[in-house]
Amino acid sequence: MSFDDIPLWVAILVAACVLTGAILTFAGAVGLARMPSFYQRIHAPTLGTSFGALGVLAASAILSSVGEGRFVAHEVLIFIFVSVTTPVTLMLLARAALHRDRVEGSSEVPAAIEKPIDQ
Amino acid sequence: MSAAILFWSITLAQVVLAAAMLVTIYRLIVGPRAQDRVLSLDSMYVVAMLLLVTFGMRVGTVIYFEVALLIGLLGFVGTVALAKFLMRGEVIE
């Protein structure tokens, strides 16, 4: 497969997808660096794992499908796996951070409820 | 024409993704706490995976895709283990 065989509109579509994905991932990384507290920072990288990964992986799938002349969509595997596992990891990480803050007695996080209200 | 468009857009995307990785490395160094470092490692493996996918687009072989899939699988396990360690102080209880 060489790039000269690709039609022009496919090239423009692939370029738009890959650039959108890369720029959204960069925006998520900048949010990770600039947000003031950890609980705000944990939201930023999801931009890269959802729409950034969607853009780059869709561009790769389109390019390899057109280049080989048949439907190639291995990238769907990566996207499904990343979009399923990222909420799990970030929830575990947020709970771990909350636990650490509570153990330290930080005044910025709400205290744990000793006895649940509805029981 | 389409070769030039594809070459330069993929190159620009790689530069932007490398800059994103540098920004996550900044957060990894600055911290300030352990959970910030784990979070920056988590986002760094996603950026590395996307960078490998763009390398695969440039070369046109499947091997980069397979490495990206492995990074996606093992990065999840690594972040879960680190979060567990931050929660309990040990990984396997």
Short mmCIF file of C-alpha atoms in Angstrom, two decimals:
data_model
loop_
_atom_site.label_atom_id
_atom_site.label_comp_id
_atom_site.label_asym_id
_atom_site.label_seq_id
_atom_site.Cartn_x
_atom_site.Cartn_y
_atom_site.Cartn_z
CA MET A 1 0.00 0.00 0.00
CA SER A 2 1.39 3.39 -0.89
CA PHE A 3 -0.10 6.75 -0.12
CA ASP A 4 -0.37 7.68 -3.82
CA ASP A 5 -3.12 5.11 -4.39
CA ILE A 6 -5.43 6.72 -1.83
CA PRO A 7 -8.22 8.91 -3.29
CA LEU A 8 -8.07 12.58 -2.39
CA TRP A 9 -11.30 12.75 -0.37
CA VAL A 10 -10.19 9.75 1.72
CA ALA A 11 -6.88 11.50 2.37
CA ILE A 12 -8.65 14.67 3.51
CA LEU A 13 -11.01 12.64 5.74
CA VAL A 14 -8.13 10.70 7.30
CA ALA A 15 -6.15 13.92 7.85
CA ALA A 16 -9.12 15.60 9.54
CA CYS A 17 -9.73 12.59 11.81
CA VAL A 18 -6.11 12.13 12.85
CA LEU A 19 -5.54 15.83 13.49
CA THR A 20 -8.77 16.18 15.48
CA GLY A 21 -7.85 13.19 17.61
CA ALA A 22 -4.32 14.40 18.25
CA ILE A 23 -5.40 17.94 19.14
CA LEU A 24 -8.12 16.68 21.52
CA THR A 25 -5.58 14.41 23.21
CA PHE A 26 -3.24 17.39 23.59
CA ALA A 27 -6.07 19.46 25.09
CA GLY A 28 -6.70 16.71 27.63
CA ALA A 29 -3.00 16.61 28.54
CA VAL A 30 -2.93 20.40 28.99
CA GLY A 31 -5.96 20.11 31.27
CA LEU A 32 -4.11 17.46 33.27
CA ALA A 33 -1.21 19.87 33.73
CA ARG A 34 -3.19 23.03 34.48
CA MET A 35 -6.18 22.07 36.65
CA PRO A 36 -5.65 23.12 40.29
CA SER A 37 -6.77 20.07 42.32
CA PHE A 38 -6.56 16.32 41.80
CA TYR A 39 -10.31 15.83 41.60
CA GLN A 40 -10.47 18.34 38.74
CA ARG A 41 -7.39 16.92 37.05
CA ILE A 42 -8.85 13.41 36.90
CA HIS A 43 -11.48 14.59 34.40
CA ALA A 44 -9.09 15.99 31.81
CA PRO A 45 -7.39 12.87 30.32
CA THR A 46 -10.76 11.28 29.48
CA LEU A 47 -10.87 13.69 26.54
CA GLY A 48 -7.88 11.84 25.12
CA THR A 49 -9.22 8.38 25.88
CA SER A 50 -12.64 9.02 24.36
CA PHE A 51 -12.65 11.45 21.45
CA GLY A 52 -8.89 11.57 20.90
CA ALA A 53 -8.67 7.80 20.60
CA LEU A 54 -11.83 7.77 18.48
CA GLY A 55 -10.31 10.21 15.97
CA VAL A 56 -6.93 8.55 15.61
CA LEU A 57 -8.30 5.00 15.53
CA ALA A 58 -11.02 5.91 13.00
CA ALA A 59 -8.36 7.51 10.78
CA SER A 60 -6.24 4.36 10.99
CA ALA A 61 -9.22 2.10 10.22
CA ILE A 62 -10.30 4.21 7.22
CA LEU A 63 -6.76 4.37 5.84
CA SER A 64 -6.09 0.65 6.12
CA SER A 65 -9.57 -0.24 4.77
CA VAL A 66 -9.11 1.92 1.68
CA GLY A 67 -5.47 0.90 1.24
CA GLU A 68 -6.18 -2.83 1.31
CA GLY A 69 -9.54 -2.62 -0.51
CA ARG A 70 -11.48 -4.51 2.18
CA PHE A 71 -12.99 -3.68 5.54
CA VAL A 72 -10.24 -3.68 8.18
CA ALA A 73 -11.34 -2.62 11.62
CA HIS A 74 -8.92 -4.06 14.16
CA GLU A 75 -8.82 -0.62 15.74
CA VAL A 76 -12.37 -1.10 17.03
CA LEU A 77 -10.90 -3.60 19.49
CA ILE A 78 -8.57 -0.98 20.98
CA PHE A 79 -11.34 1.61 21.16
CA ILE A 80 -13.80 -0.74 22.87
CA PHE A 81 -11.20 -1.87 25.37
CA VAL A 82 -9.96 1.63 26.23
CA SER A 83 -13.42 3.13 26.51
CA VAL A 84 -14.58 0.26 28.76
CA THR A 85 -11.57 0.21 31.08
CA THR A 86 -10.90 3.94 31.54
CA PRO A 87 -13.95 4.65 33.77
CA VAL A 88 -13.00 1.66 35.95
CA THR A 89 -9.41 2.80 36.45
CA LEU A 90 -10.32 6.42 37.08
CA MET A 91 -13.04 5.44 39.56
CA LEU A 92 -10.60 3.22 41.46
CA LEU A 93 -8.00 6.01 41.43
CA ALA A 94 -10.49 8.62 42.65
CA ARG A 95 -11.62 6.33 45.46
CA ALA A 96 -8.00 5.69 46.44
CA ALA A 97 -7.28 9.44 46.48
CA LEU A 98 -10.42 10.11 48.53
CA HIS A 99 -9.41 7.40 50.99
CA ARG A 100 -5.91 8.90 51.33
CA ASP A 101 -7.31 12.39 51.84
CA ARG A 102 -9.71 11.15 54.52
CA VAL A 103 -6.99 9.25 56.34
CA GLU A 104 -4.93 12.43 56.41
CA GLY A 105 -7.90 14.36 57.79
CA SER A 106 -8.01 16.81 54.90
CA SER A 107 -10.72 19.47 55.25
CA GLU A 108 -11.27 19.70 51.48
CA VAL A 109 -13.08 16.38 51.09
CA PRO A 110 -16.38 15.41 52.73
CA ALA A 111 -16.11 13.00 55.63
CA ALA A 112 -17.19 9.39 55.33
CA ILE A 113 -20.75 8.58 56.41
CA GLU A 114 -20.37 6.26 59.37
CA LYS A 115 -23.85 4.74 59.13
CA PRO A 116 -25.80 4.76 55.85
CA ILE A 117 -28.97 6.85 56.07
CA ASP A 118 -31.37 4.43 54.40
CA GLN A 119 -30.74 1.46 56.68
CA MET B 1 -1.38 15.25 -3.68
CA SER B 2 -3.07 12.78 -1.35
CA ALA B 3 0.33 11.37 -0.39
CA ALA B 4 1.48 14.83 0.67
CA ILE B 5 -1.71 15.47 2.64
CA LEU B 6 -1.44 12.13 4.44
CA PHE B 7 2.30 12.50 5.12
CA TRP B 8 2.07 15.99 6.60
CA SER B 9 -1.10 15.41 8.59
CA ILE B 10 0.28 12.26 10.18
CA THR B 11 3.57 14.04 10.91
CA LEU B 12 1.73 16.96 12.50
CA ALA B 13 -0.42 14.57 14.54
CA GLN B 14 2.72 12.82 15.77
CA VAL B 15 4.26 16.15 16.81
CA VAL B 16 1.08 17.12 18.70
CA LEU B 17 0.90 13.72 20.41
CA ALA B 18 4.58 13.97 21.40
CA ALA B 19 3.87 17.41 22.89
CA ALA B 20 0.93 15.89 24.81
CA MET B 21 3.27 13.23 26.15
CA LEU B 22 5.74 15.91 27.28
CA VAL B 23 2.93 17.69 29.14
CA THR B 24 1.98 14.47 30.95
CA ILE B 25 5.67 13.95 31.83
CA TYR B 26 5.60 17.43 33.38
CA ARG B 27 2.73 16.35 35.62
CA LEU B 28 4.58 13.09 36.40
CA ILE B 29 7.62 15.04 37.64
CA VAL B 30 5.81 17.87 39.44
CA GLY B 31 3.35 15.63 41.24
CA PRO B 32 2.53 16.82 43.90
CA ARG B 33 1.16 13.54 45.28
CA ALA B 34 1.29 9.89 44.33
CA GLN B 35 -2.21 9.81 42.83
CA ASP B 36 -1.27 12.65 40.45
CA ARG B 37 1.67 10.60 39.25
CA VAL B 38 -0.47 7.50 38.72
CA LEU B 39 -3.00 9.60 36.79
CA SER B 40 -0.30 11.05 34.56
CA LEU B 41 1.10 7.55 33.90
CA ASP B 42 -2.41 6.43 32.93
CA SER B 43 -2.86 9.24 30.44
CA MET B 44 0.71 8.75 29.19
CA TYR B 45 0.08 5.16 28.15
CA VAL B 46 -2.99 6.24 26.21
CA VAL B 47 -0.96 8.89 24.38
CA ALA B 48 1.80 6.35 23.67
CA MET B 49 -0.79 3.95 22.27
CA LEU B 50 -2.18 6.60 19.92
CA LEU B 51 1.37 7.53 18.86
CA LEU B 52 2.03 3.89 17.96
CA VAL B 53 -1.19 3.81 15.91
CA THR B 54 -0.01 6.84 13.93
CA PHE B 55 3.35 5.13 13.35
CA GLY B 56 1.43 2.14 12.03
CA MET B 57 -0.54 4.41 9.69
CA ARG B 58 2.72 5.79 8.32
CA VAL B 59 4.42 2.43 7.77
CA GLY B 60 1.35 0.38 6.84
CA THR B 61 2.24 -2.76 8.84
CA VAL B 62 0.16 -4.55 11.47
CA ILE B 63 2.90 -4.91 14.10
CA TYR B 64 2.39 -1.39 15.50
CA PHE B 65 -1.30 -2.11 15.93
CA GLU B 66 -0.52 -5.25 17.92
CA VAL B 67 1.88 -3.37 20.18
CA ALA B 68 -0.80 -0.68 20.70
CA LEU B 69 -3.33 -3.37 21.66
CA LEU B 70 -0.86 -4.84 24.17
CA ILE B 71 -0.23 -1.40 25.68
CA GLY B 72 -3.97 -0.87 25.99
CA LEU B 73 -4.39 -4.20 27.79
CA LEU B 74 -1.43 -3.97 30.15
CA GLY B 75 -1.78 -0.28 30.96
CA PHE B 76 -5.20 -1.00 32.44
CA VAL B 77 -3.75 -3.70 34.68
CA GLY B 78 -0.91 -1.42 35.77
CA THR B 79 -3.18 1.46 36.71
CA VAL B 80 -5.55 -0.82 38.61
CA ALA B 81 -2.62 -2.31 40.55
CA LEU B 82 -1.26 1.15 41.41
CA ALA B 83 -4.68 2.40 42.52
CA LYS B 84 -5.07 -0.69 44.66
CA PHE B 85 -1.66 -0.03 46.17
CA LEU B 86 -2.59 3.57 46.97
CA MET B 87 -5.82 2.36 48.57
CA ARG B 88 -4.51 -0.46 50.75
CA GLY B 89 -0.73 -0.23 50.80
CA GLU B 90 -0.39 -3.62 49.12
CA VAL B 91 -1.41 -5.03 45.76
CA ILE B 92 -2.30 -8.64 46.61
CA GLU B 93 -4.04 -9.18 49.93
#
